[in-house]
mmCIF file of C-alpha atoms in Angstrom:
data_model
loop_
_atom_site.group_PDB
_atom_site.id
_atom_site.type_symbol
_atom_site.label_atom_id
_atom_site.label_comp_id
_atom_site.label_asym_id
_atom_site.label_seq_id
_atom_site.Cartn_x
_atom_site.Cartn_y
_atom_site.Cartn_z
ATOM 1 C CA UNK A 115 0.000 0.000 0.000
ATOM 2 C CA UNK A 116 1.480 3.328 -0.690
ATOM 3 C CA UNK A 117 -1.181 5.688 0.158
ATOM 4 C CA UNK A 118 -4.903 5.447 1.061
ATOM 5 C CA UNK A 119 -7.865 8.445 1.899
ATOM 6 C CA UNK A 120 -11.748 8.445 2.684
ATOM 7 C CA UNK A 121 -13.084 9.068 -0.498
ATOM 8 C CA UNK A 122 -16.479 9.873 -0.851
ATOM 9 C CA UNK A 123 -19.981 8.606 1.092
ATOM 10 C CA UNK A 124 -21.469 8.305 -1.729
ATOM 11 C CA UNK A 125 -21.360 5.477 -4.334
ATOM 12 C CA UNK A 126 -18.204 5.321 -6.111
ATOM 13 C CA UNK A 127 -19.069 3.919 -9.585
ATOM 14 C CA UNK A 128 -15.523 4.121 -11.490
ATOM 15 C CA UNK A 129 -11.835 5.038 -10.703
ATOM 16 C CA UNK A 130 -8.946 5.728 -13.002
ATOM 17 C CA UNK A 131 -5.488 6.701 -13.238
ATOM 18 C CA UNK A 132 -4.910 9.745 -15.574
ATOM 19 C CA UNK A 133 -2.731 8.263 -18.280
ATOM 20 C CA UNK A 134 -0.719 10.735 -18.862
ATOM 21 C CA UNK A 135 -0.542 12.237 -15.413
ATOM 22 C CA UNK A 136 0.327 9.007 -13.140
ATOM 23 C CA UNK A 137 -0.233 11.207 -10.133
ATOM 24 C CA UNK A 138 -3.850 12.276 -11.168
ATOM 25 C CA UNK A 139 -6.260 10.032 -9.903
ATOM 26 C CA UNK A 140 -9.846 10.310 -11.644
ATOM 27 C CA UNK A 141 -12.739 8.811 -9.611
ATOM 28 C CA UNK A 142 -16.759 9.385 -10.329
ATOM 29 C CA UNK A 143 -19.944 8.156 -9.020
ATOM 30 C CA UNK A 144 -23.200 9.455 -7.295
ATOM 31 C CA UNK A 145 -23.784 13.182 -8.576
ATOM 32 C CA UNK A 146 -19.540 14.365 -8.198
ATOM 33 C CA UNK A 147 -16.327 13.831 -10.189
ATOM 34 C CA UNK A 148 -13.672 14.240 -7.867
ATOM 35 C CA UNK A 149 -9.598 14.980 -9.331
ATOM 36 C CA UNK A 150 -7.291 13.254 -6.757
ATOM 37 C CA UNK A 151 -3.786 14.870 -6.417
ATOM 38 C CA UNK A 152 -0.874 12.355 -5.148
ATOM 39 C CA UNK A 153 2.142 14.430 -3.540
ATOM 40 C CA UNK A 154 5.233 12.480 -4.639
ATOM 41 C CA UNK A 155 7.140 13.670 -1.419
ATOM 42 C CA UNK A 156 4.338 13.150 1.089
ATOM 43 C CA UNK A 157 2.469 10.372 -0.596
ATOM 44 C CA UNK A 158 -0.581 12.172 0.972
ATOM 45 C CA UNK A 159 -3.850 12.577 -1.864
ATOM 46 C CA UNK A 160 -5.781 15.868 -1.985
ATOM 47 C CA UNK A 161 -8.860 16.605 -3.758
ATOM 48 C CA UNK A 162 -10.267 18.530 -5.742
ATOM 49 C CA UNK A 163 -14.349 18.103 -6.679
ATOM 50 C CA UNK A 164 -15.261 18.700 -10.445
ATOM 51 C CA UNK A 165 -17.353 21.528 -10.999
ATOM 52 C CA UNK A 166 -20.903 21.209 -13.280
ATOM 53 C CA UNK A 167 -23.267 24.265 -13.705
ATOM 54 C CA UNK A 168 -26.090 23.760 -11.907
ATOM 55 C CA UNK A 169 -28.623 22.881 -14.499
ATOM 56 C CA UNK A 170 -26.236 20.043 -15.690
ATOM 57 C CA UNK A 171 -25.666 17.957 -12.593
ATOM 58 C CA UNK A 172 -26.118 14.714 -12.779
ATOM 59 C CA UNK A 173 -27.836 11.955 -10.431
ATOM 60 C CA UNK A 174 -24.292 9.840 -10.901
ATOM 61 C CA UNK A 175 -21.915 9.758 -13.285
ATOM 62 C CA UNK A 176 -21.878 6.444 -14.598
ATOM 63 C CA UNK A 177 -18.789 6.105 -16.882
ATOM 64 C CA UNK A 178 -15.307 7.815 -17.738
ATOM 65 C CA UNK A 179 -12.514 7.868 -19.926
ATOM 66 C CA UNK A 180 -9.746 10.040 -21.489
ATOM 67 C CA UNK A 181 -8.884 11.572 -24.461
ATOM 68 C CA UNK A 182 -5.747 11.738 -26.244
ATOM 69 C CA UNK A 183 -4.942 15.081 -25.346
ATOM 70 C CA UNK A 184 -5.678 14.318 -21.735
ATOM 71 C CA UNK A 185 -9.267 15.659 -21.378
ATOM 72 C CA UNK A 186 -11.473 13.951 -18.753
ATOM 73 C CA UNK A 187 -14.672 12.343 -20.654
ATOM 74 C CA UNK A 188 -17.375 11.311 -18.403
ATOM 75 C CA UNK A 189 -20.994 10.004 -19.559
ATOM 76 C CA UNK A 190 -24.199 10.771 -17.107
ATOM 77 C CA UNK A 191 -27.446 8.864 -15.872
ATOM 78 C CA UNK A 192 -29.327 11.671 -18.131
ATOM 79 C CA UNK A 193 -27.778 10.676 -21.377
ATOM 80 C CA UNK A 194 -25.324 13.877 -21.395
ATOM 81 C CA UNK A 195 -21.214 13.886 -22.006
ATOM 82 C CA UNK A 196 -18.519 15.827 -19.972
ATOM 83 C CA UNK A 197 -15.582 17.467 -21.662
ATOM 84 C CA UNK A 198 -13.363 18.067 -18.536
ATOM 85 C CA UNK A 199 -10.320 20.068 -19.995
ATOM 86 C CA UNK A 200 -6.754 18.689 -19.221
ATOM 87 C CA UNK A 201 -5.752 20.193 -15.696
ATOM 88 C CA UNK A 202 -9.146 21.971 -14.927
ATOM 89 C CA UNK A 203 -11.565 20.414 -12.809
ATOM 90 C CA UNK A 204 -14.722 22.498 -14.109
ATOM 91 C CA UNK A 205 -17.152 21.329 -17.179
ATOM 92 C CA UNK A 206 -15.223 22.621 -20.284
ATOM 93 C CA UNK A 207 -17.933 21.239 -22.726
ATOM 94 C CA UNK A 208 -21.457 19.797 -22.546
ATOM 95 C CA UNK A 209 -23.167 17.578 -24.762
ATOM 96 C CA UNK A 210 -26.723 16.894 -23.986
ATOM 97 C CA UNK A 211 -29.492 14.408 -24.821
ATOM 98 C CA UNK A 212 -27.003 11.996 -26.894
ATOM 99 C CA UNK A 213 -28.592 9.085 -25.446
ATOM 100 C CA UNK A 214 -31.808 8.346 -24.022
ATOM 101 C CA UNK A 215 -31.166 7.281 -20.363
ATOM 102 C CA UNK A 216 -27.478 6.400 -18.931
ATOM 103 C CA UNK A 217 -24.103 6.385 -20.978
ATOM 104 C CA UNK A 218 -22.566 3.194 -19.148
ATOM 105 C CA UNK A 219 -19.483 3.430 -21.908
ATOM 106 C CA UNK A 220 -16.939 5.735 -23.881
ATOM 107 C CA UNK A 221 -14.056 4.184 -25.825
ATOM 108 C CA UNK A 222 -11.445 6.346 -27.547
ATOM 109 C CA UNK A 223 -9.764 5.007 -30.643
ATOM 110 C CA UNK A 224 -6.484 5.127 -31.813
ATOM 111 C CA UNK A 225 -7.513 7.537 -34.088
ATOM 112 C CA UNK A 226 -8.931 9.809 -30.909
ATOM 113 C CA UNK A 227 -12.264 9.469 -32.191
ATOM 114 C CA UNK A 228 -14.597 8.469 -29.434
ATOM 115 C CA UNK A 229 -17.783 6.232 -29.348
ATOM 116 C CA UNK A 230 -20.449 6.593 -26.476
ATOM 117 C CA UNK A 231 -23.292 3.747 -25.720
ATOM 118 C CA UNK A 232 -25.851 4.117 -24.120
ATOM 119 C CA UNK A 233 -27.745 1.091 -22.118
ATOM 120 C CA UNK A 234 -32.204 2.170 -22.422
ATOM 121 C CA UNK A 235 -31.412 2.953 -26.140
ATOM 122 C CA UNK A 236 -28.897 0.477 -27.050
ATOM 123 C CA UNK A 237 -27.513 3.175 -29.308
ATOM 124 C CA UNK A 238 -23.553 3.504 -30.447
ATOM 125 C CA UNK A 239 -22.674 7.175 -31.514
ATOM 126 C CA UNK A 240 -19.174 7.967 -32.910
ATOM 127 C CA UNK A 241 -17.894 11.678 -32.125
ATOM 128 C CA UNK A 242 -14.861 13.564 -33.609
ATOM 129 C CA UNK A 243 -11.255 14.254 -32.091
ATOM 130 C CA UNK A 244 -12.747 17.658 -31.237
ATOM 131 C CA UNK A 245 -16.345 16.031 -29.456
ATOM 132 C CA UNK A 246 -18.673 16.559 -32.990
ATOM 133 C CA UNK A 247 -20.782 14.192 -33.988
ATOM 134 C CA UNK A 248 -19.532 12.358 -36.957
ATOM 135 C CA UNK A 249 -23.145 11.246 -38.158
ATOM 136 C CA UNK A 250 -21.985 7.481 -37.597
ATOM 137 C CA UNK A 251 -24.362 5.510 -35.449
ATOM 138 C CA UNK A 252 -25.501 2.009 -34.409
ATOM 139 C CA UNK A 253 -28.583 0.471 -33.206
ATOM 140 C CA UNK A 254 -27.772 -2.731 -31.600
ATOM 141 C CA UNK A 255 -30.507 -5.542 -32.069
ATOM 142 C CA UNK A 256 -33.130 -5.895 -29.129
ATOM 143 C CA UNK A 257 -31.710 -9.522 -28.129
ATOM 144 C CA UNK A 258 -28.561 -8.316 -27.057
#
């Protein structure tokens, strides 16, 4: 064990090491994102809790991932996407309504393209390297 720190009372649904920050610890779950800070001298973690605009807060974030440039993605029980700029821990870009119900995934391809599905309406939707839509979708079959 190298470090360890209460985290959060509420549910913690994912947590991730910031790829290209080793010391940035990512973790998101009911209605926060929190930005975890390790000190490399101390070892000791300090926080700091993402910012949403009011309006825009979700009931949990259910999913996360990063972009090639570093930005934070995170998908919402409301169907909306999080652009969390590299280093900032406030909303840098919203995208709303691009599914209907929970985001429970975001991949990033090699390319830095990024795909979003969503679980109520079994919908894939491909986005650009600079979050636009791309106009590529997928409707998965029913019995899946």
């Amino acid at each position: 064990k190298i470090t360890e720190t209460k985290c959060s009372t509420e549910t913690v649904v994912a947590a991730e090491f910031h790829p290209l920050d080793g010391r940035t610890i990512v973790v998101v779950g009911k209605g926060f994102v929190n930005f975890w800070q390790m000190d490399p001298n101390t070892l000791t973690l300090s926080r700091k809790t993402g910012i949403f605009d009011q309006r825009d807060k979700p009931k949990y974030v259910t999913c996360l991932a990063f972009s090639f440039t570093g930005d934070v993605i995170t998908g919402d029980s409301n169907g909306n996407v999080f652009i969390w700029g590299r280093g900032y821990n406030a909303v840098t870009k919203v995208m709303r309504n691009i599914h209907d119900g929970p985001i429970f995934s975001i991949c990033v391809l090699k390319d830095g393209s990024i795909i979003t599905g969503g679980g109520k309406d079994s919908r894939l939707v491909k986005f650009d390297t600079m979050y636009r839509k791309v106009g590529v979708e997928a409707q998965l079959p029913d019995h899946l």
